[in-house]
């Protein structure tokens, strides 16, 4: 027999029928588990916010919304150690950029790294969120350099600015003021051709010695 609460309410019967009842939810863990299980097994899964925020059942319940095709975005399911968000964000690597995935402390960095090459070549709304991750900046700047695209953020990055500028010069053979602070770039530029070598900026640089007038 089902647990009876209130005015003869059969909690198990209501749970099986996906009928929500406050008294059953508060007083019966069995009702809560059964209700959320039935909601998850429905086709399509039945969304019940109570299940998504209940600590005892939320992980298993939310996971279903990531497993269906296409996965369904549910903000309440982005909680710590959520299997849902790992599945959802892995499935949503295109065509739409999901800011909730990019900003998440657990899956954000990996998600952003997967998008780095696309972000380097096109304007994507919300992608600035990815700038918080050092590994993203590295991947992004490598893609920028490979595409011959100057980026002031990459040129000024403390850890990868010099590498970025050197790689960029190999592609474009052009002068970039922001890159000249990096010695390897400055040497590459100033020794690249006679006109660069004889330029005032190269002749006046005391980090290396060049023949006067580029001769």
Steps between C-alpha positions, in 0.01 A plus 500: 500500500617853428582749773182693590528868588247779539148420386570142401764597245687195368849640444630209293200511271540873451872461435437235235248735338738797520266686731695738722392526862673727753424281800631185332812683379587629846419188700582210271842434345346205318249733332774744407719228349214337312357828372836615362574157356169500317558856379842404361367184331216681325530546125600773462631549855267705717661813645443548873713766661453338840696197378778714353571670832449205739847385607400134528373459145622795291805337340317196362198709406689775319729256319207384287461848350857486379469152355197569277554622143518785470598564862281752679649803675395519865679765704403334830706196402830692495593409857840376629597152373193484278521221244236684299715804430797285398286313247309808386808716441689222324207459260465875440827586328309658212340674336393711801740619769357431847613762751389284794748233389781750445458664840468179702788440741519128423437469127564855378869476417469184293191636326676824410806318369278309259368832370834684485565459128149619409518794741832599340341539157150633570306715744312278742270657758601418856842359410677765712415271792776270379771761560514391864673173405876507427487185287227655286707814444790284383287299257321813380825689437656206319201500266522878455868478409444213259234710325731801479267706719639760741342504845612751762396270785719222365793734440481628857444166673780446752542127445447462127536849351851443368416164346186642343684794346780281365251259343299790358810648337577171328160523334472872422858639505347828619579754771280518811581762760352292783725208407822699486534476879579131455869446421460201271243687290711816489806308381297311240348820368817711501708234323229407250594744224723806438220754534400364842860480608561866415180625663532735795322266740747221427811718495412652839425172673771411752399135542710400200758651265430565135733641235449875464255575221437130455826441314 
